[in-house]
Structures are given as structure tokens and as C-alpha cells.
Short mmCIF file of C-alpha atoms in Angstrom, two decimals:
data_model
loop_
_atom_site.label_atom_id
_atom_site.label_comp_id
_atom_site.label_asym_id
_atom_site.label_seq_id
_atom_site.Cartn_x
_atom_site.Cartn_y
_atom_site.Cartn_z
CA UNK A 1 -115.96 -33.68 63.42
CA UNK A 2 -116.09 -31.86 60.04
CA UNK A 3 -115.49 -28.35 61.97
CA UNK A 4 -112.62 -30.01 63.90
CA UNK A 5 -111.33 -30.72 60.64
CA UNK A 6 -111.76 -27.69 58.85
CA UNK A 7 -110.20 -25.71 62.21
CA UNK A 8 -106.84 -28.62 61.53
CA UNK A 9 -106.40 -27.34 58.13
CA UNK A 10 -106.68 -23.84 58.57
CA UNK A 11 -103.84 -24.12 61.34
CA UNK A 12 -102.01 -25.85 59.11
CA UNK A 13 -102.48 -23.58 56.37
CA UNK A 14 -101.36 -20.75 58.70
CA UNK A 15 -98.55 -22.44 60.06
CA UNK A 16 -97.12 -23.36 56.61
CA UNK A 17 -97.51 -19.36 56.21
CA UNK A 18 -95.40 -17.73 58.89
CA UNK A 19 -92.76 -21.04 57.66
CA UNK A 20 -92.59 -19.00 54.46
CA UNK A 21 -92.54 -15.58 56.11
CA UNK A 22 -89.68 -16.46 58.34
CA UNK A 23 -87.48 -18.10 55.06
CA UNK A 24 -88.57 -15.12 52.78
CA UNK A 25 -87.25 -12.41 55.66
CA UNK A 26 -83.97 -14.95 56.51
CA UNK A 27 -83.29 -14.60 52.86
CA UNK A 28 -84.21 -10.96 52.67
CA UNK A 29 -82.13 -10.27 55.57
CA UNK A 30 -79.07 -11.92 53.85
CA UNK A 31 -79.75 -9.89 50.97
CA UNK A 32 -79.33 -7.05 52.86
CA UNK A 33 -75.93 -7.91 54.60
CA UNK A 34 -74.36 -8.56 51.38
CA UNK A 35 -75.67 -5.65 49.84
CA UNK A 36 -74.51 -3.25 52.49
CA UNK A 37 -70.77 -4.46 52.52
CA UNK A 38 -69.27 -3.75 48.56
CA UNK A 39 -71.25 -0.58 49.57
CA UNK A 40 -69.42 0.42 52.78
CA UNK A 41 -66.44 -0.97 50.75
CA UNK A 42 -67.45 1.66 48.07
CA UNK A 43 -67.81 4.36 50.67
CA UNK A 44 -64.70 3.58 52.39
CA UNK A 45 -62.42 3.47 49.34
CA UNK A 46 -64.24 6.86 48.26
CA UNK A 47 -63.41 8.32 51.28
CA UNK A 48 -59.75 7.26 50.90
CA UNK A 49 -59.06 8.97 47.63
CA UNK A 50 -60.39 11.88 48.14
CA UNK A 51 -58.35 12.47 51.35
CA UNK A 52 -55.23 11.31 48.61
CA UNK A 53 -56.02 13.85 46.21
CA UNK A 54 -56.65 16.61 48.82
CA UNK A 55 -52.69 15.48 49.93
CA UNK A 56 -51.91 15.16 46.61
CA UNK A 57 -53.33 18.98 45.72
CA UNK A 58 -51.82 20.52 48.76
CA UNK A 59 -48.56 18.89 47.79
CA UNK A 60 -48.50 20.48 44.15
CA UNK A 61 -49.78 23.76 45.07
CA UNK A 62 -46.52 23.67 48.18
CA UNK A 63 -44.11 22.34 45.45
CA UNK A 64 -45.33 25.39 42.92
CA UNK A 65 -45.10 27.89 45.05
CA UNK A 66 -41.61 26.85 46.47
CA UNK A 67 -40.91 26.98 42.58
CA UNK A 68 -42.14 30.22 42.21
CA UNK A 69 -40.34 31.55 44.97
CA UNK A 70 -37.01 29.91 43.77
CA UNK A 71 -37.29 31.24 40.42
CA UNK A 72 -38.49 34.98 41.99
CA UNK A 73 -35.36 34.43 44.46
CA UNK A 74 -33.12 33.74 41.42
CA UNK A 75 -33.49 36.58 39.24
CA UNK A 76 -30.39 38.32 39.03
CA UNK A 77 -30.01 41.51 39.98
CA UNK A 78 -27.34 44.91 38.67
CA UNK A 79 -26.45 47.75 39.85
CA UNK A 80 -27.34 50.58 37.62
CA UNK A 81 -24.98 52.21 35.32
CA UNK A 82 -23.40 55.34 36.60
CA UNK A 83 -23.27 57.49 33.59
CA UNK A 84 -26.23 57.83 31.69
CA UNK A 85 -24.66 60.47 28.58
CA UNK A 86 -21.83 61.11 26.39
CA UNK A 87 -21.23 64.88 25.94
CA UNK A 88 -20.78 65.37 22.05
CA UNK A 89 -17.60 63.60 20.73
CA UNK A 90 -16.05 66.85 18.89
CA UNK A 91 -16.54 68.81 21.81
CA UNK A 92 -14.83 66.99 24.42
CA UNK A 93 -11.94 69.03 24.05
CA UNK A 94 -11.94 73.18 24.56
CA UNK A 95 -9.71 75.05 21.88
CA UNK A 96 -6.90 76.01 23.21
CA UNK A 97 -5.76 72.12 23.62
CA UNK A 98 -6.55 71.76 20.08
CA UNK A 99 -4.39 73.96 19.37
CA UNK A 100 -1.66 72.33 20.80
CA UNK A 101 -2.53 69.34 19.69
CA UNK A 102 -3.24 70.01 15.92
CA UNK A 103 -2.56 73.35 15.65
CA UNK A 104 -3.69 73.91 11.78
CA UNK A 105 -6.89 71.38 12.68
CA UNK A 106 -8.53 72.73 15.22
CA UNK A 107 -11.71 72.80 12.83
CA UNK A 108 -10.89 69.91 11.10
CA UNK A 109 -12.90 67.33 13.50
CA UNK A 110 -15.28 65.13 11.94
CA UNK A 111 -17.31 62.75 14.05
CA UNK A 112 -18.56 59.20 13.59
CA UNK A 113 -21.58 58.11 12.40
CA UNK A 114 -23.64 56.56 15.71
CA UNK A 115 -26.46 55.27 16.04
CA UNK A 116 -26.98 56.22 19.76
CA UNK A 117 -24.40 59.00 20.74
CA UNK A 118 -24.81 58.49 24.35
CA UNK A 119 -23.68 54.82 24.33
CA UNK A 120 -21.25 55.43 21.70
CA UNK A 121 -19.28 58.36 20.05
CA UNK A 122 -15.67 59.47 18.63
CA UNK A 123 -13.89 62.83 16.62
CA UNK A 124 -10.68 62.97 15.14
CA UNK A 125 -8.88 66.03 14.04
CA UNK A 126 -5.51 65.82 11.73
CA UNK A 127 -2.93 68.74 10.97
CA UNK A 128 -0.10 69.48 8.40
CA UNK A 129 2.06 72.07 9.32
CA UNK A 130 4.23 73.19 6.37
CA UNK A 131 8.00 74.22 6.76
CA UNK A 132 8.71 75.10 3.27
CA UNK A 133 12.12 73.15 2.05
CA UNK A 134 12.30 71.67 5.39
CA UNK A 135 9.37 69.66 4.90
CA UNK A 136 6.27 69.61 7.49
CA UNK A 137 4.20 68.39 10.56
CA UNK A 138 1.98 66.47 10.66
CA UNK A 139 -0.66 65.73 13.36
CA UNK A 140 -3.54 63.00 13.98
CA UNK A 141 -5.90 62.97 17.16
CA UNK A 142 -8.75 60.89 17.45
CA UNK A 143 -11.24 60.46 20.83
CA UNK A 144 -13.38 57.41 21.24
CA UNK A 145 -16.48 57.26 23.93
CA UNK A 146 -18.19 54.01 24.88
CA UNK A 147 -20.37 53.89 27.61
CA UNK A 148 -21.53 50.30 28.72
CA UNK A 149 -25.10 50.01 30.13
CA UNK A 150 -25.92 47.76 33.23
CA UNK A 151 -28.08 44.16 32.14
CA UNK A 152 -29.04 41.26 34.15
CA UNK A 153 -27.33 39.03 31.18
CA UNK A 154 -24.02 40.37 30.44
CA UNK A 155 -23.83 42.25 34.58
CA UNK A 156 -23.30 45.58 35.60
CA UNK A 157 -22.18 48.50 33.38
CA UNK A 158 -18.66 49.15 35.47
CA UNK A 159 -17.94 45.62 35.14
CA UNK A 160 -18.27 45.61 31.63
CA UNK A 161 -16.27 48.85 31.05
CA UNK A 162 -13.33 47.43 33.58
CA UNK A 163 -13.47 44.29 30.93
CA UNK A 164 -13.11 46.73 28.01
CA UNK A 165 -10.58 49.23 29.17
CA UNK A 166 -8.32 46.09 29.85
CA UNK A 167 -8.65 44.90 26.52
CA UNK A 168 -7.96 48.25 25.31
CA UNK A 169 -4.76 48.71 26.81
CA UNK A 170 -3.77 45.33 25.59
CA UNK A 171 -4.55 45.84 22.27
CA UNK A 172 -2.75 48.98 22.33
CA UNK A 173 0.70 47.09 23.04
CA UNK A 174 0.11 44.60 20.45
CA UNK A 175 -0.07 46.97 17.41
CA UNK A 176 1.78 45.18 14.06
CA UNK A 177 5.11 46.87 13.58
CA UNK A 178 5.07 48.44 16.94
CA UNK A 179 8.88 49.73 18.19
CA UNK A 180 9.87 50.66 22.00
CA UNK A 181 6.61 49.81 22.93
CA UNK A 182 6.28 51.51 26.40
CA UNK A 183 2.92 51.34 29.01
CA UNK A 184 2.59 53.27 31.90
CA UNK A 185 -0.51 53.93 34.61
CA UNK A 186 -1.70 58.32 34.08
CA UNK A 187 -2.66 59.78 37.35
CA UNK A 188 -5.32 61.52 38.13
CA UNK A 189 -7.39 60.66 35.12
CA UNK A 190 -10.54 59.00 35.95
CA UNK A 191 -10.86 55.39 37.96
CA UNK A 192 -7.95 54.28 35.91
CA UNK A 193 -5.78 55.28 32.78
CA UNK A 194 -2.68 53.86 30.90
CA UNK A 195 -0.74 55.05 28.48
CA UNK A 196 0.94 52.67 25.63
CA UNK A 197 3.10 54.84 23.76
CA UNK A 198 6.11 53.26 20.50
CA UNK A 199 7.47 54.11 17.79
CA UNK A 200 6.01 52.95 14.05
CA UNK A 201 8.26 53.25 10.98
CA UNK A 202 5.75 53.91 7.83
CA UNK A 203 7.21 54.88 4.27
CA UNK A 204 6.49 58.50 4.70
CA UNK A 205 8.27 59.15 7.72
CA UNK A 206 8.66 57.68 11.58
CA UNK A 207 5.56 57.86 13.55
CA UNK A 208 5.49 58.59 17.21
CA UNK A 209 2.17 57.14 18.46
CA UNK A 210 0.64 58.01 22.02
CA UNK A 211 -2.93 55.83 22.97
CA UNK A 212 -4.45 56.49 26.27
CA UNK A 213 -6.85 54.65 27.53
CA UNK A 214 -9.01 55.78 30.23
CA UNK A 215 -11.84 54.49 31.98
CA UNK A 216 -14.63 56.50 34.39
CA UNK A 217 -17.30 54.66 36.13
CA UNK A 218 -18.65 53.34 33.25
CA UNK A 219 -17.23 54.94 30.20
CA UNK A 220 -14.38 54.28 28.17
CA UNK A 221 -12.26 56.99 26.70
CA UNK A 222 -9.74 55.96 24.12
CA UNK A 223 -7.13 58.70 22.84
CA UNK A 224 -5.25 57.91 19.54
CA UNK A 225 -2.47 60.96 19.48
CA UNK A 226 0.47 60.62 16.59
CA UNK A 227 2.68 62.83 15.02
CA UNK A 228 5.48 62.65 12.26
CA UNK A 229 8.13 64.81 10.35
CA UNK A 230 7.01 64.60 6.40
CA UNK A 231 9.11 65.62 3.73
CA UNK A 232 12.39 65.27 5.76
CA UNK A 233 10.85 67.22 8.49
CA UNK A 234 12.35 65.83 12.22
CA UNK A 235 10.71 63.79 13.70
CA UNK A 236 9.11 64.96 17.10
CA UNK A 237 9.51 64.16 20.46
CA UNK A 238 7.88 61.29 21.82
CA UNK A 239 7.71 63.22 25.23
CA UNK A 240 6.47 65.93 23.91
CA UNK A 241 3.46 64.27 22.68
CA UNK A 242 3.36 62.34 25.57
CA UNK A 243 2.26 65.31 27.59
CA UNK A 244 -0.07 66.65 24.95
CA UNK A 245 -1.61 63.58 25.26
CA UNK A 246 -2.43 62.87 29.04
CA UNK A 247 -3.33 66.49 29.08
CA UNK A 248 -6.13 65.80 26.23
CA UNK A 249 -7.10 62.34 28.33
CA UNK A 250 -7.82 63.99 31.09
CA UNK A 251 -10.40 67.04 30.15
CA UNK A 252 -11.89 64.38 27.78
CA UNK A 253 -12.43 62.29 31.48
CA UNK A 254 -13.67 65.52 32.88
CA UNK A 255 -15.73 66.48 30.11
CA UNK A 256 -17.68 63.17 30.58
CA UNK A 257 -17.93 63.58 33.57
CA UNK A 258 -19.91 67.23 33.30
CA UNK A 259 -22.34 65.28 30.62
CA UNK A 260 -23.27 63.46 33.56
CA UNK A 261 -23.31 66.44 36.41
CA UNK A 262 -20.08 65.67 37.88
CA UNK A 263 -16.93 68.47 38.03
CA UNK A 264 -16.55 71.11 35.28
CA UNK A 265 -15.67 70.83 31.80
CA UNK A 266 -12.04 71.39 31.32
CA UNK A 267 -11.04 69.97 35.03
CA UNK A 268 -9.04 66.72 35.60
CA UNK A 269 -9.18 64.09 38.45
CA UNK A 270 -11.30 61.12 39.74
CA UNK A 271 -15.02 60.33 39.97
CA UNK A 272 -16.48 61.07 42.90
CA UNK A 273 -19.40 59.19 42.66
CA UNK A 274 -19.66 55.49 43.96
CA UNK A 275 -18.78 53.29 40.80
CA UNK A 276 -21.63 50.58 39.42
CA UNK A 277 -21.20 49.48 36.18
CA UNK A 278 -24.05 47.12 25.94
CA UNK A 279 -24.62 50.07 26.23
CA UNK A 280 -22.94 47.21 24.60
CA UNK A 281 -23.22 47.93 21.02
CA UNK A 282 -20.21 49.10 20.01
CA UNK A 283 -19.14 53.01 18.73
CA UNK A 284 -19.01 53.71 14.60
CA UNK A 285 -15.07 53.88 13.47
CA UNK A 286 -12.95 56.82 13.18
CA UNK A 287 -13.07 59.23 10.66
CA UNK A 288 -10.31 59.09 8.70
CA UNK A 289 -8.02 62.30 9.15
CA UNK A 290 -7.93 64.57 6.30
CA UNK A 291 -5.16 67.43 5.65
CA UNK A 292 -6.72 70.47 6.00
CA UNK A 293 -3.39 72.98 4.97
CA UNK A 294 -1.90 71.66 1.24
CA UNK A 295 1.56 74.18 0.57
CA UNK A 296 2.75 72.21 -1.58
CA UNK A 297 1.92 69.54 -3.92
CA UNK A 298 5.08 67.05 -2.84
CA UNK A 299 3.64 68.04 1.08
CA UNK A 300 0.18 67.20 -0.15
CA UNK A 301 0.95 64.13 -1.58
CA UNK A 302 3.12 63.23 1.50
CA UNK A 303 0.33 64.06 4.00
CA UNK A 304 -2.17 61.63 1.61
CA UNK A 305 -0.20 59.18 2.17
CA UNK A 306 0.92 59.56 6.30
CA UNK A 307 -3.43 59.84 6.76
CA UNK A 308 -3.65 56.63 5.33
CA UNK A 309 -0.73 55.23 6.76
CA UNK A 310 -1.90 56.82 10.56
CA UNK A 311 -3.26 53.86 12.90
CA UNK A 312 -6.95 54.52 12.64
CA UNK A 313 -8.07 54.00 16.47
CA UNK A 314 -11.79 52.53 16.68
CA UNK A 315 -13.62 51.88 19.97
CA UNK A 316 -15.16 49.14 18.47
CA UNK A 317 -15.77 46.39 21.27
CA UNK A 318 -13.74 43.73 20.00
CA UNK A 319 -15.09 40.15 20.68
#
């Protein structure tokens, strides 16, 4: 009876046991579930912002590189500038039309101060003829050279120099105290020429003014050419100077265009070359014209005075 016992409380004992056993793995097992769900959460939500990002990144580096190639695709671009030179300003014209044109200052040129003489140059010569009692000649002549440069900000050099030569002209015809002003195209004289020719009464005499401007790919010649009658000298023929002057526009054209390889020095006509188009900063001013023959000192005096009174071209680039 006593081992029948014992045996009933040791299968009690052990059945109390696996009671525990199965409570401690239900709970374990519960444990377990709720564990492994905010951690497949975790892993899920991981998973979902990395594939974001990776969208995210491939959509920035696509938006940059469109950018890049937009910005690449909208740099301007210029033709480049024809003309690379000036030839030297007091050269631009050979001796014997000098001579015609100021035939006592055919030494007398002086040339600008430049800081760049092939973007920007100018000479100008001045004469006094004296005819004793019946008073005297005189002569100014003065070449400007600008050549424009091609830039991606202000556009190509021919451009540029189409702009300028247009202003030229204008400001030509719109000279204070200008008489019988007169403009008319020159053939044969680069892309394009015009001459603005009238009539300026000064207190030393009547002035006949000629200005020519010309324009050659992308240079822009600008020919101041006046003459009086000091002293009660006549005064001379408009015409005459007329044709002294186109002749003078058009070997400076040609001379320009030998600086550059084109034609020969002393030869008139077009470009041949296909046109394209600073430098922009502008030429020094004229020289001012001095006398070079003094007969007299009532002539001297007079000639003074017509040298200040002569329009002083400049081919400064005026804004």
C-alpha cells in the first residue's frame, strides 16, 4: 500500500510537470509570434525605402544630367570674326593720293594713341596751301579703323560692325550746323559705304565736309575729308572733294583688306571672303590737324583757327 502510494504521487508529480511544460512552450510560442511580426514589419518597411531612395537617386542623377545637357545645349555659339588686323593707320593710304588730298601734308600724319592697333586705329593729315594776297587752302583728312571681334555676349563681329557703320552714317547727317546735308550709297567700296557730304559755315571761312563711311566684313573705316578757302581764298568744290574722297575710301577698304591677305594694297572693290562678324573697345580720337606750311602770319593765324574749327572725326563707339 505504501509503494502504491508513493508510485500515485510520483505520477502526479510528473503529470503536474509536462502541465507546466506545455503552458511554459504555449507562452513561449506566443512570444515568438509577436516577436517575429514588428520584425517582418521592420524588414518590410526597410525594404520599401530603400527601393524609394534607389527611385529617388536614379531620378536626380536623370534630372542632372538632362540639366547638364540643357545648359551644354544652350551655350551660344559665333561665328568668328573675319579680319583679324588693322594695317597701320598712317599707312593706309600710298602717296600719290596724299598728295591730292593734302598736297603740302603728305608728312604731316600723326596717329592716335591705341591701346591695341589691330582692334582700333586712326591718322589724320591737314594742309595749308598759301596763295599770297589771295589768301590760301586749306585741307583736313582724317582715317578711323575699328575692327569688332566676335563674343558669345555681345554676337558675332559682322553683326556688330553692321550695328556701327549704321550709326556712323547717322551720326554723320546729324552734325550741329550742318547745310545741304546730302547721303549717298559709294560703289564698289567694301560690303557697304555711304557718303554724307554738307556744307558748314565756321568764322574763318565755309567748310565743305565729305565723311565716308565704309564697312568690310568686320571693320569699320570712317573718312573725315574737308576743305576751305582762308583768307578770302574760294571756296572749293564740293565735287571735287567728293571724288578725292571715295577715291581715299576705297584703297583705305583695300588696304585692310591686304592686312588681312585679301587683294592688293592700293586696289578697290568688295570682300571676297564669306562675311562673319569689342574688338569692342573703342579707337583713341583724332589727332588734331596741325598746319604744317605758315607764309604768312594773318594765314597762320587763319589756319589756327580753321584746325580748331575742323569737325574732329573720332571712331569712338558711341553708346
Amino acid at each position: 500500500m505504501q509503494r502504491r502510494a508513493q508510485r500515485d504521487g510520483q505520477f502526479d508529480q510528473c503529470e503536474q510537470r509536462d502541465e507546466r511544460v506545455k503552458r511554459a512552450g504555449g507562452r513561449n510560442r506566443l512570444l515568438a509570434a509577436a516577436v517575429a511580426v514588428p520584425v517582418l514589419l521592420i524588414a518590410t518597411g526597410c525594404s520599401s525605402d530603400s527601393g524609394s531612395d534607389s527611385g529617388n537617386d536614379a531620378q536626380d542623377t536623370s534630372a542632372s544630367t538632362g540639366s547638364d545637357d540643357s545648359a551644354a545645349s544652350a551655350t551660344p555659339t559665333v561665328q568668328a570674326a573675319a579680319y583679324k588686323t588693322l594695317p597701320e593707320a598712317c599707312a593706309v593710304l600710298s602717296k600719290k593720293t596724299l598728295t591730292e588730298l593734302v598736297p603740302k601734308g603728305t608728312s604731316s600724319g600723326k596717329e592716335g594713341t591705341s591701346s591695341d592697333t589691330a582692334a582700333r586705329a586712326n591718322c589724320s593729315w591737314s594742309s595749308l596751301a598759301n596763295n599770297g594776297v589771295k589768301g590760301s587752302q586749306f585741307r583736313w583728312l582724317n582715317v578711323s579703323l575699328l575692327r569688332f571681334e566676335s563674343d558669345a555676349t555681345t554676337g558675332d563681329a559682322e553683326s556688330q560692325a553692321r550695328t556701327y557703320y549704321t550709326k556712323q552714317v547717322k551720326d554723320a547727317q546729324a552734325v550741329a550746323g550742318a547745310k545741304s546735308v546730302k547721303a549717298t550709297s559709294v560703289a564698289a567700296t567694301g560690303d557697304e559705304a555711304t557718303l554724307v557730304r554738307y556744307d558748314l559755315k565756321k568764322t574763318e571761312g565755309a567748310f565743305k565736309q565729305q565723311t565716308v563711311v565704309a564697312r568690310v566684313e568686320n571693320v569699320v573705316i570712317t573718312l573725315d575729308y574737308n576743305g576751305a578757302g582762308l583768307a578770302g581764298d574760294k571756296t572749293p568744290s564740293a565735287d571735287t572733294l567728293t571724288k578725292s574722297a571715295e577715291k581715299a575710301a576705297k584703297e583705305a577698304v583695300a588696304s585692310v583688306q591686304s592686312a588681312n591677305g585679301e587683294g592688293t594694297s592700293g586696289s578697290s572693290g568688295t570682300s571676297s571672303s564669306t562675311p562673319t562678324a569689342p574688338a569692342t573697345s573703342a579707337p583713341s580720337k583724332s589727332a588734331s590737324p596741325t598746319p604744317k606750311a605758315t607764309p604768312s602770319a594773318s594765314a597762320s593765324a587763319t589756319a589756327s583757327n580753321a584746325t580748331a574749327a575742323a569737325p574732329k572725326a573720332s571712331a569712338e563707339p558711341k553708346s
